[in-house]
mmCIF file of C-alpha atoms in Angstrom:
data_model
loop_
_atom_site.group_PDB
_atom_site.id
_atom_site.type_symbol
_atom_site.label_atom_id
_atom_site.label_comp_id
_atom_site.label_asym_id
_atom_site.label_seq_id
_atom_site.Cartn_x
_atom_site.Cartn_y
_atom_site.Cartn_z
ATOM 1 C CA UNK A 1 75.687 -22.869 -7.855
ATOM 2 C CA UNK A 2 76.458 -18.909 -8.069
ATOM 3 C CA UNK A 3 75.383 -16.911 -10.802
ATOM 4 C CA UNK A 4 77.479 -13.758 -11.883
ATOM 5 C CA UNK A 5 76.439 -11.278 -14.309
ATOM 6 C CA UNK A 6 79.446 -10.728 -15.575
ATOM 7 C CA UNK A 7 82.362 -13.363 -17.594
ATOM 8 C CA UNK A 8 84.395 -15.057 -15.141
ATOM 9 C CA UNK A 9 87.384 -17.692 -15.079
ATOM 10 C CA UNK A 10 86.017 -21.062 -15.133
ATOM 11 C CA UNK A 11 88.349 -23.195 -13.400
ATOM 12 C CA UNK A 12 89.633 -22.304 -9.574
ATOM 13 C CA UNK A 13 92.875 -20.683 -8.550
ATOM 14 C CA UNK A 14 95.734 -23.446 -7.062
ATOM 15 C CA UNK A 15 97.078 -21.703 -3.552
ATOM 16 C CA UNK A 16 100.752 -23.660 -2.891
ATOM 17 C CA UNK A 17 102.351 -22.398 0.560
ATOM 18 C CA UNK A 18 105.961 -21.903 -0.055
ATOM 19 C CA UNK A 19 107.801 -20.898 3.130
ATOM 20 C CA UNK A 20 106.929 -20.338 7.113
ATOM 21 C CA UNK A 21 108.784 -18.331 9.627
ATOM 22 C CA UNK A 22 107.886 -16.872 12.944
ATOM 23 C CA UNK A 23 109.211 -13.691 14.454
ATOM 24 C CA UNK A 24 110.173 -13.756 17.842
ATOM 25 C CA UNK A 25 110.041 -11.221 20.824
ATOM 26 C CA UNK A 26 113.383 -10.359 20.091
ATOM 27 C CA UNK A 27 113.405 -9.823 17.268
ATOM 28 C CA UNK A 28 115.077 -12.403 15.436
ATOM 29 C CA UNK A 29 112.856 -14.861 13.068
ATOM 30 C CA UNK A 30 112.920 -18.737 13.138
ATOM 31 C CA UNK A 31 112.380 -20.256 9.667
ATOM 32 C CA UNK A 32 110.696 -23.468 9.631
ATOM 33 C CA UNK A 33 111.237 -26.496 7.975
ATOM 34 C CA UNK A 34 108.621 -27.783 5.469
ATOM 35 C CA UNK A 35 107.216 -30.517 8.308
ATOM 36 C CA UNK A 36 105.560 -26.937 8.692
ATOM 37 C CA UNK A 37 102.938 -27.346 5.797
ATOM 38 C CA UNK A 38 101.843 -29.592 4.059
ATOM 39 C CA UNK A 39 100.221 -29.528 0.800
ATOM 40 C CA UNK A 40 98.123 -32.702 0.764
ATOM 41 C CA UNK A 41 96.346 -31.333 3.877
ATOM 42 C CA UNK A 42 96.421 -28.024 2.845
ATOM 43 C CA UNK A 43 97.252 -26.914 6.560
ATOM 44 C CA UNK A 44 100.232 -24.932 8.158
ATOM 45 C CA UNK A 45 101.017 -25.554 11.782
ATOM 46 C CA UNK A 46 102.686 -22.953 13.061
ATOM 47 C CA UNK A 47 103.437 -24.914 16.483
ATOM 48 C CA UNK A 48 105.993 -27.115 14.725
ATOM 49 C CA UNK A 49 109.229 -25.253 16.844
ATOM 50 C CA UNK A 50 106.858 -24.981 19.971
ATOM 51 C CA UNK A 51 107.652 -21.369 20.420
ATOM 52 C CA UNK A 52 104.924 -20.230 22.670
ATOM 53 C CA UNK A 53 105.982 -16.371 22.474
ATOM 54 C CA UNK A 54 106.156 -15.662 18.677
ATOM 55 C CA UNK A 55 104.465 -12.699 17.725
ATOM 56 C CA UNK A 56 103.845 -13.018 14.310
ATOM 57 C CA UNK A 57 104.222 -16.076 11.589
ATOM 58 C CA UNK A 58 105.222 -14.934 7.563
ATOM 59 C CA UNK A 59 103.701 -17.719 5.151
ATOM 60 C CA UNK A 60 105.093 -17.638 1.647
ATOM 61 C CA UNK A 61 102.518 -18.258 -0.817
ATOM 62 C CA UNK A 62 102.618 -19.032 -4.174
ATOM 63 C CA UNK A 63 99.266 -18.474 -6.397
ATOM 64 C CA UNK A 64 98.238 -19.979 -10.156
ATOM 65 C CA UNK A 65 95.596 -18.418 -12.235
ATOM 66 C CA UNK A 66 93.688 -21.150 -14.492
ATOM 67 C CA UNK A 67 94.256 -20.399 -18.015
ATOM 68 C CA UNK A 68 92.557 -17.262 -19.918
ATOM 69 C CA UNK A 69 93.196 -15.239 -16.854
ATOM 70 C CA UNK A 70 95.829 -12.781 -18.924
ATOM 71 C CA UNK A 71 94.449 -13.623 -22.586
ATOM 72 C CA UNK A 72 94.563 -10.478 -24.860
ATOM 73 C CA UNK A 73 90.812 -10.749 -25.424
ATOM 74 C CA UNK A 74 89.914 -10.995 -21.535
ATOM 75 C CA UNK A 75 87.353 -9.142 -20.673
ATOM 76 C CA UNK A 76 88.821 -7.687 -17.657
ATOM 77 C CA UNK A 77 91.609 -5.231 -16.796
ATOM 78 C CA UNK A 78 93.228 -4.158 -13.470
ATOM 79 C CA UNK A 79 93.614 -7.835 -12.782
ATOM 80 C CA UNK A 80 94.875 -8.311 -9.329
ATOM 81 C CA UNK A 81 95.364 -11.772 -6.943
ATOM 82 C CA UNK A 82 95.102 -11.351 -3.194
ATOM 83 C CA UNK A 83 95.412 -13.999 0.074
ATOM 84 C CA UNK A 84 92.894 -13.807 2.232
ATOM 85 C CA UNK A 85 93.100 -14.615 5.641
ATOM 86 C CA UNK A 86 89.954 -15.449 7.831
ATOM 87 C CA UNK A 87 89.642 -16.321 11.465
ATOM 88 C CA UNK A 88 85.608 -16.994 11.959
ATOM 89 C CA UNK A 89 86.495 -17.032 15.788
ATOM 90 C CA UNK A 90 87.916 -14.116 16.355
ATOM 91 C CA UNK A 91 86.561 -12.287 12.828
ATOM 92 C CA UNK A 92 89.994 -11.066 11.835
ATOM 93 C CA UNK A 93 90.181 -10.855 8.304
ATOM 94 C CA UNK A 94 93.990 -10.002 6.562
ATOM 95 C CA UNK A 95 94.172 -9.028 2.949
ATOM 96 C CA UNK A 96 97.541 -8.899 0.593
ATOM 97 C CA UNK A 97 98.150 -8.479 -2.811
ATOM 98 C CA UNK A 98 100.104 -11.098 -4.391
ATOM 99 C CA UNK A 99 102.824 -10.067 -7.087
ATOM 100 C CA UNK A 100 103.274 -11.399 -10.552
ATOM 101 C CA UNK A 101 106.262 -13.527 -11.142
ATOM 102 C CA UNK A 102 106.679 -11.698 -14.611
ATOM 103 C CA UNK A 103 104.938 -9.902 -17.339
ATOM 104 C CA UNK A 104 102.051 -11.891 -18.837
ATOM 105 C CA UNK A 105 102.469 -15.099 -16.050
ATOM 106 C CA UNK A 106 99.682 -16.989 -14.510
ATOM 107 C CA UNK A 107 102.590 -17.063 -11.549
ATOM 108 C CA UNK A 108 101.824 -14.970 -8.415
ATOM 109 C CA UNK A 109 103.528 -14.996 -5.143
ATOM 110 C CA UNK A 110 104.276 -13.125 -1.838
ATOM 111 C CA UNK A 111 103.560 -13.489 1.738
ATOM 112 C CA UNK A 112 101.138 -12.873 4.400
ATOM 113 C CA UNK A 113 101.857 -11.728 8.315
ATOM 114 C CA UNK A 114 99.741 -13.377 10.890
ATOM 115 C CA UNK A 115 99.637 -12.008 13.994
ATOM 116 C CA UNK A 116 99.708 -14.277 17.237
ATOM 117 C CA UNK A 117 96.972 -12.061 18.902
ATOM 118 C CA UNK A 118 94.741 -11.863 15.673
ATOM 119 C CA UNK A 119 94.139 -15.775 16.498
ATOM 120 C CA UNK A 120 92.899 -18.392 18.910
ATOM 121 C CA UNK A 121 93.132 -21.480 16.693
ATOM 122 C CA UNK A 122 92.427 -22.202 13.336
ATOM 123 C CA UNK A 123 92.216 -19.539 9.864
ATOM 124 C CA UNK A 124 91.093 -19.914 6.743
ATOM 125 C CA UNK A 125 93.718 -19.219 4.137
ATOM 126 C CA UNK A 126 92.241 -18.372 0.332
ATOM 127 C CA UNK A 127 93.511 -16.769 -2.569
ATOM 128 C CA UNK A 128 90.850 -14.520 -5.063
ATOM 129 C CA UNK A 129 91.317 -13.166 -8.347
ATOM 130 C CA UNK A 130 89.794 -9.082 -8.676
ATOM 131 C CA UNK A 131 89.319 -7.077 -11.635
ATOM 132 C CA UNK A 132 87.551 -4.610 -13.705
ATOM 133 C CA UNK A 133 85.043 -5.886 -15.413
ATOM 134 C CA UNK A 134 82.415 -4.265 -17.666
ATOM 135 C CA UNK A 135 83.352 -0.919 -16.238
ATOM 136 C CA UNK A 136 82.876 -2.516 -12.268
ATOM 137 C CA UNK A 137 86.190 -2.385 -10.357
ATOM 138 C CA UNK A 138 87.017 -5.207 -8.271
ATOM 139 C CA UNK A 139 84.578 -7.884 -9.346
ATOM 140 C CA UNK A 140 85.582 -11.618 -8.594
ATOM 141 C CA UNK A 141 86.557 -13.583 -11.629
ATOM 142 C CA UNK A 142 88.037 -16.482 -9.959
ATOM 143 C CA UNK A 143 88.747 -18.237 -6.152
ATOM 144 C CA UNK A 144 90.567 -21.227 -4.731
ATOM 145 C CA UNK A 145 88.046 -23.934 -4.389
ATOM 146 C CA UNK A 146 90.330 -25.653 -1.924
ATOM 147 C CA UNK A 147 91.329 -23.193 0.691
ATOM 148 C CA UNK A 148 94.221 -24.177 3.412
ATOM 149 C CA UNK A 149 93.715 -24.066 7.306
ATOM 150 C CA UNK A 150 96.552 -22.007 9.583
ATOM 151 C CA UNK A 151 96.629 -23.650 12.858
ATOM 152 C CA UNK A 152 98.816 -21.403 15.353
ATOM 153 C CA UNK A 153 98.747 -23.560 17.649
ATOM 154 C CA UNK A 154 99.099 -27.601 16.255
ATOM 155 C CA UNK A 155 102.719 -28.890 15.486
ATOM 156 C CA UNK A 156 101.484 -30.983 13.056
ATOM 157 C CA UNK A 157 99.562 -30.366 9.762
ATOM 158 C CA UNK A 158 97.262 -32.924 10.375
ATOM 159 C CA UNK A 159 93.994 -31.026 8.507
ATOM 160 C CA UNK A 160 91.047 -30.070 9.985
ATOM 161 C CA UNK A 161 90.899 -32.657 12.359
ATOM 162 C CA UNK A 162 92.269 -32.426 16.334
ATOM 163 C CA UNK A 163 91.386 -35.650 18.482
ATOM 164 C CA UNK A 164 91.458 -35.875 22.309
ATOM 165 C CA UNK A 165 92.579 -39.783 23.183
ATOM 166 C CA UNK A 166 91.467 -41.230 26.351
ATOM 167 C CA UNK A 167 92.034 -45.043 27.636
ATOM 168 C CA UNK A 168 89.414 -45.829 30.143
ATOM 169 C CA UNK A 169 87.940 -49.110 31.319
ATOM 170 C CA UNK A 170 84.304 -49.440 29.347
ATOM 171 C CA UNK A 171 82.751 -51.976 32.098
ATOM 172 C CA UNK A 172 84.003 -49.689 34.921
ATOM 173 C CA UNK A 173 83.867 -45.925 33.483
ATOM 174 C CA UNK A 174 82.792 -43.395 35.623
ATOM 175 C CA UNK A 175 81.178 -42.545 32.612
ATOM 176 C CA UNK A 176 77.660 -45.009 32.998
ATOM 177 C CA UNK A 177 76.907 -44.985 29.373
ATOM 178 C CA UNK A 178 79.972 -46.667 28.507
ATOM 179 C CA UNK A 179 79.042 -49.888 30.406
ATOM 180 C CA UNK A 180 77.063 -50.902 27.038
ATOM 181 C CA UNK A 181 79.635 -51.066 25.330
ATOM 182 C CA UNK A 182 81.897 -53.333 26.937
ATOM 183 C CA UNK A 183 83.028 -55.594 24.260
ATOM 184 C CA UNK A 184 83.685 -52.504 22.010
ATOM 185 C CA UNK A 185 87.647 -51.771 21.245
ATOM 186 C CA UNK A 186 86.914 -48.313 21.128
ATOM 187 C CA UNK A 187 84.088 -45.167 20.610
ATOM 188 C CA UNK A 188 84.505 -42.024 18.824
ATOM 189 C CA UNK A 189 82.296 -39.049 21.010
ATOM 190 C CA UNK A 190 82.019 -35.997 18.949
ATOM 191 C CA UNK A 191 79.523 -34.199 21.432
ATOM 192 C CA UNK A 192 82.461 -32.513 22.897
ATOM 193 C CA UNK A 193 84.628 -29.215 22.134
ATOM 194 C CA UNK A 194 86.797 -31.379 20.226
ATOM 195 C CA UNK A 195 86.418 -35.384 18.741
ATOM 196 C CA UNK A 196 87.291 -37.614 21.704
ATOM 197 C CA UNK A 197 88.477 -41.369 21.049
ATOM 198 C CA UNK A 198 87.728 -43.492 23.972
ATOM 199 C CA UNK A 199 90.065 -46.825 23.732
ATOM 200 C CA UNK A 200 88.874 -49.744 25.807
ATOM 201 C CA UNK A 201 91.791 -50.982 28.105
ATOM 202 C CA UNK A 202 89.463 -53.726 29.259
ATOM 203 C CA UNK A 203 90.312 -55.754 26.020
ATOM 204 C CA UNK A 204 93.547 -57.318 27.038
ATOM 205 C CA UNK A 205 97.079 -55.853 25.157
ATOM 206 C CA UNK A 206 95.086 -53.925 23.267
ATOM 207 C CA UNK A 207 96.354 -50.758 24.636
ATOM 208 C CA UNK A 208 100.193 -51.694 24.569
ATOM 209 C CA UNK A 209 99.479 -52.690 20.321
ATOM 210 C CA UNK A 210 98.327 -49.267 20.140
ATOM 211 C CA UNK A 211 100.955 -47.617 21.630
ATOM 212 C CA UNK A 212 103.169 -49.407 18.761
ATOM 213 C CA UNK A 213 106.803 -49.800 20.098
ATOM 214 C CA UNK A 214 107.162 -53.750 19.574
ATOM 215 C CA UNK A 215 108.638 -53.328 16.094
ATOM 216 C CA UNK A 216 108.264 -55.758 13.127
ATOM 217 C CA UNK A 217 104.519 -56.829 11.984
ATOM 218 C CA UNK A 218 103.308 -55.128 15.299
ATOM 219 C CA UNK A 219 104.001 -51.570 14.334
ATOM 220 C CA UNK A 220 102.164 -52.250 10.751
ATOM 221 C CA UNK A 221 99.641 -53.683 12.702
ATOM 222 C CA UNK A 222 99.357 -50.600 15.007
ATOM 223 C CA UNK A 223 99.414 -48.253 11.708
ATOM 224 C CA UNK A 224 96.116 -50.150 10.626
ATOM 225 C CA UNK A 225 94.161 -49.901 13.910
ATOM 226 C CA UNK A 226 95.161 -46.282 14.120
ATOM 227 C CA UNK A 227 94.343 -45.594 10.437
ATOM 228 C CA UNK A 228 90.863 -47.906 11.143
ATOM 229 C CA UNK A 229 89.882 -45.446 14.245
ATOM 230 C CA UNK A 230 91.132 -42.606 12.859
ATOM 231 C CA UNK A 231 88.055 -43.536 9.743
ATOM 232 C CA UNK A 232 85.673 -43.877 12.419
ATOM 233 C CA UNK A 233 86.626 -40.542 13.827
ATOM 234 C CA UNK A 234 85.887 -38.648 10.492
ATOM 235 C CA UNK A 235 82.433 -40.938 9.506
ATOM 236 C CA UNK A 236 81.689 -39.995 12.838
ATOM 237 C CA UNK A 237 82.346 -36.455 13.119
ATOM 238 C CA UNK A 238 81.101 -35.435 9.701
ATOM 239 C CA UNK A 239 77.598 -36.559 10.999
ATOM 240 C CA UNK A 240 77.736 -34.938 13.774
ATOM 241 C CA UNK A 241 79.034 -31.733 11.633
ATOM 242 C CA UNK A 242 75.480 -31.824 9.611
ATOM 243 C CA UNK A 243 73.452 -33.044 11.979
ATOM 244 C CA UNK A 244 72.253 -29.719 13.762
ATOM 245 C CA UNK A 245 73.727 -27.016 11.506
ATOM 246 C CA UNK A 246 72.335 -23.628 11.051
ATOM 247 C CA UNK A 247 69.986 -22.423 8.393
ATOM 248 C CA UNK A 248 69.734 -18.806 6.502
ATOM 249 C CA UNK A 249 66.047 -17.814 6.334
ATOM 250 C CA UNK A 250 66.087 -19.017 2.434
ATOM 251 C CA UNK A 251 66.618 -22.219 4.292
ATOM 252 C CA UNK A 252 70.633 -22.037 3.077
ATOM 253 C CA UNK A 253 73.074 -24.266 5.939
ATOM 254 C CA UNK A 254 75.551 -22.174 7.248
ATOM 255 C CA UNK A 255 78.826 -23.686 8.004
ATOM 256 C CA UNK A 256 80.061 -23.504 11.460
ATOM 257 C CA UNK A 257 82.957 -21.654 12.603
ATOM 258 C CA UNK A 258 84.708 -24.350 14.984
ATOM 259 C CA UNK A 259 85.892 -27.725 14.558
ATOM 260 C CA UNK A 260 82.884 -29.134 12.922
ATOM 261 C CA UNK A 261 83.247 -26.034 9.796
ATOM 262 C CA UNK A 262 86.274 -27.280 9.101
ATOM 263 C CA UNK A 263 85.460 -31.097 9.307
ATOM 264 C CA UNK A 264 83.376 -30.403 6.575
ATOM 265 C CA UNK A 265 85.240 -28.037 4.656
ATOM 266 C CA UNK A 266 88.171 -30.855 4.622
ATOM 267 C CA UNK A 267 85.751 -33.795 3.506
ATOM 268 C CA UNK A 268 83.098 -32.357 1.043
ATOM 269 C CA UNK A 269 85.336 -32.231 -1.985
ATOM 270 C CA UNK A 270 85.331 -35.707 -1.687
ATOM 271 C CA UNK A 271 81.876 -35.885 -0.476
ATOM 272 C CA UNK A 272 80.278 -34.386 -3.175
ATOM 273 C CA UNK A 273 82.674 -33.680 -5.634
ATOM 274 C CA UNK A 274 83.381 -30.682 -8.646
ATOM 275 C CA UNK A 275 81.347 -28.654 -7.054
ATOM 276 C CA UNK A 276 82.335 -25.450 -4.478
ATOM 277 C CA UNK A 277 82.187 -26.301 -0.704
ATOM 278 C CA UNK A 278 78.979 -24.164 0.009
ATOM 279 C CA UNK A 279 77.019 -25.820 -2.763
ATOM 280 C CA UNK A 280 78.494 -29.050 -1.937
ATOM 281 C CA UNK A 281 77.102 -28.323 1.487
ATOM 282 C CA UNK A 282 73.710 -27.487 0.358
ATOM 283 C CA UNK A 283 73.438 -30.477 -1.500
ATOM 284 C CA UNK A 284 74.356 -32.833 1.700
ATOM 285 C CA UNK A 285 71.773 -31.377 3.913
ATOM 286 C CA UNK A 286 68.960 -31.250 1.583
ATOM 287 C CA UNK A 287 69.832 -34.973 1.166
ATOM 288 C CA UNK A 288 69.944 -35.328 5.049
ATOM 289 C CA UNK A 289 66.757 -33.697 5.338
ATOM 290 C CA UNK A 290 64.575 -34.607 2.667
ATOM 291 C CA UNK A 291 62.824 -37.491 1.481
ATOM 292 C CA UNK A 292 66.149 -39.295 -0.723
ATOM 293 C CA UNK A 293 69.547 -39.116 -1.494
ATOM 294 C CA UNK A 294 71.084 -39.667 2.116
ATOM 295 C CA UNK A 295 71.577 -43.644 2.227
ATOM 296 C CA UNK A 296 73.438 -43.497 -1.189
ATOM 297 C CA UNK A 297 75.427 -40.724 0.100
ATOM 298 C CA UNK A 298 76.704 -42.906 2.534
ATOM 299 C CA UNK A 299 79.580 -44.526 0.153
ATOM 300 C CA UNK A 300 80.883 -41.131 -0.307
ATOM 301 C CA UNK A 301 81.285 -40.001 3.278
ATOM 302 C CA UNK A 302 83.070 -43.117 4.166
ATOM 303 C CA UNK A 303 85.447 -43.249 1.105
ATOM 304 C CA UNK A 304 86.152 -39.211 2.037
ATOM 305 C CA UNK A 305 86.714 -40.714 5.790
ATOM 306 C CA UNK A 306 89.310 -43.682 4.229
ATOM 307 C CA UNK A 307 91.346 -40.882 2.181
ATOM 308 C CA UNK A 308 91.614 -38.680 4.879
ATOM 309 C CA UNK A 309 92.786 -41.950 7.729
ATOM 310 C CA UNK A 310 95.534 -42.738 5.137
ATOM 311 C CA UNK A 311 94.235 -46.228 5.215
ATOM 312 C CA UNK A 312 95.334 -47.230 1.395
ATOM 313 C CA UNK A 313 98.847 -46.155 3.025
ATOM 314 C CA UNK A 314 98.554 -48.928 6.468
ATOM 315 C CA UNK A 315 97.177 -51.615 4.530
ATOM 316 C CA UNK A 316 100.005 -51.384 1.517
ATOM 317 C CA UNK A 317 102.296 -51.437 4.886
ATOM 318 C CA UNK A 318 101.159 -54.155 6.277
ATOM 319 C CA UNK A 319 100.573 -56.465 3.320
ATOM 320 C CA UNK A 320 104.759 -55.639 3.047
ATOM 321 C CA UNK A 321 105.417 -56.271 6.185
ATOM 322 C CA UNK A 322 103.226 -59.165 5.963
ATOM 323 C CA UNK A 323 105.337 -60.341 2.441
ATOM 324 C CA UNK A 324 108.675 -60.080 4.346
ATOM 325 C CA UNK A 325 107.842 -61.948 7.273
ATOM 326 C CA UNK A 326 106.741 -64.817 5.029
ATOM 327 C CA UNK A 327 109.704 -64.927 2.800
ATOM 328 C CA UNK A 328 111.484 -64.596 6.131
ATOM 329 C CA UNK A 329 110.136 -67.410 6.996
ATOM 330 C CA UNK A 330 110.988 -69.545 4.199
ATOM 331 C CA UNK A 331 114.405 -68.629 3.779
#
């Protein structure tokens, strides 16, 4: 937990994107739908249209300040909101103000330019509230404590979460390590540049289930494995994200800046909850690396793992697809 020692809002700022639109070499600027965003994931793809020339994206962004922000008795003054962009890859950082809907609103909104050739892959997109307190100008008094991800390249908003798929023969995989696990449907490898799901073709129909164009039960069926793997993927990749992170001289873990930073950024609200993500992340590791705390920690990463897979959403699918077919059946 941070200290301040000054007053500051108590509750977190809520970030809502609003619009996306990409400017193209000629000129002209292609607004996207909202299959853009998405607010649940808290994640823009920006390679929905699969324009592979834009030059620069405009997000709309709309910002609200928790309550007390514009009290009479604040003690602040010169309050001002701004979006932050932040590419850890290529350290570009962008900066806007916001604007406030009206006189006396906790309502702010604007936009923010990205630039194509600011970013390789993924930003970090966070709203802070600045102003002068006890005589300091441009002191914090209040953050988002759920930032959103701006993928330039994805064309979905699938969170912080890419996955390379692979169907491979376990018993016959150039790939000797495999062989051991023959009888295995599939294995999630996170030692790679990105998460890689291996799926098993030696188990027979397996692979034509997952690919899910049968119709009827089959599809529901194919929505559960996929939800099923896709919770392996995230148990799986969130301990491979805190297994062999970096550590401040104070002994502090630092997150990392590729796909692993923001596997953790997405889960640890869930993880360990009402806290901010760098405390959050403090707590996991001194768990992981101390003497107690990590087996009961356990329930937490996998429940973050089942929210994220949408696997409340398969099951409730199936169980209706499930309810038809019977009644079907009995008609």
């Amino acid at each position: 937990m941070k200290f301040y020692p000054y007053k500051r809002l108590n509750r977190p700022i809520t970030l809502r994107v609003t619009s996306a639109s990409l400017k193209l070499p000629d000129g002209s600027r292609d607004h996207l739908d909202t299959s853009a965003y998405s607010t649940p994931q808290r994640t823009v793809a920006l390679g929905v249209a699969q324009h592979e020339d834009w030059v620069s994206a405009r997000i709309g962004l709309s910002a609200t300040l928790p309550p007390g922000a514009n009290a009479p008795e604040a003690p602040w003054s010169d309050l001002r909101v701004l979006a932050v962009l932040t590419d850890g890859e290529t350290n570009v950082r962008t900066a806007v103000d916001l604007r406030q809907d009206a006189p006396g609103s906790k309502e702010w909104s604007g936009d923010i330019e990205v630039f194509r050739d600011d970013h390789v892959g993924r930003a970090v997109l966070a709203a802070h509230a600045v102003a002068t307190v006890d005589d300091v100008a441009g002191r914090a008094i209040a953050e988002t404590d759920e930032d959103w991800t701006v993928d330039v390249a994805a064309e979905e908003p699938l969170g912080g979460l890419r996955l390379d798929v692979k169907q491979t023969s376990f018993s016959k995989s150039a790939r000797e390590w495999l062989h051991a696990y023959f009888d295995a449907p599939w294995i999630v490898d996170a030692s790679g540049r990105v998460p890689t799901v291996l799926v098993n073709t030696d188990i027979e129909g397996f692979s034509d289930l997952l690919g899910g164009d049968s119709g009827g039960i089959e599809n529901k069926v194919h929505e559960m494995l996929v939800s099923q793997m896709a919770t392996d993927v995230w148990v799986a990749v969130f301990h491979s994200s805190v297994g062999d992170l970096e550590v401040e001289p104070d002994g502090s873990p630092v997150f990392p800046t590729d796909w692993q930073g923001e596997v953790l950024r997405e889960m640890l609200p869930d993880v360990v909850p009402g806290v901010h993500v760098e405390e959050a992340l403090r707590q996991v590791h001194r768990r992981r690396t101390g003497d107690a705390g990590w087996v009961e920690l356990q329930t937490r990463i996998h429940y973050a793992a089942v929210r994220r897979a949408g696997a409340s959403k398969a099951l409730a699918n199936a169980l209706r697809g499930l309810h038809q077919m019977n009644r079907g059946d009995g008609a």
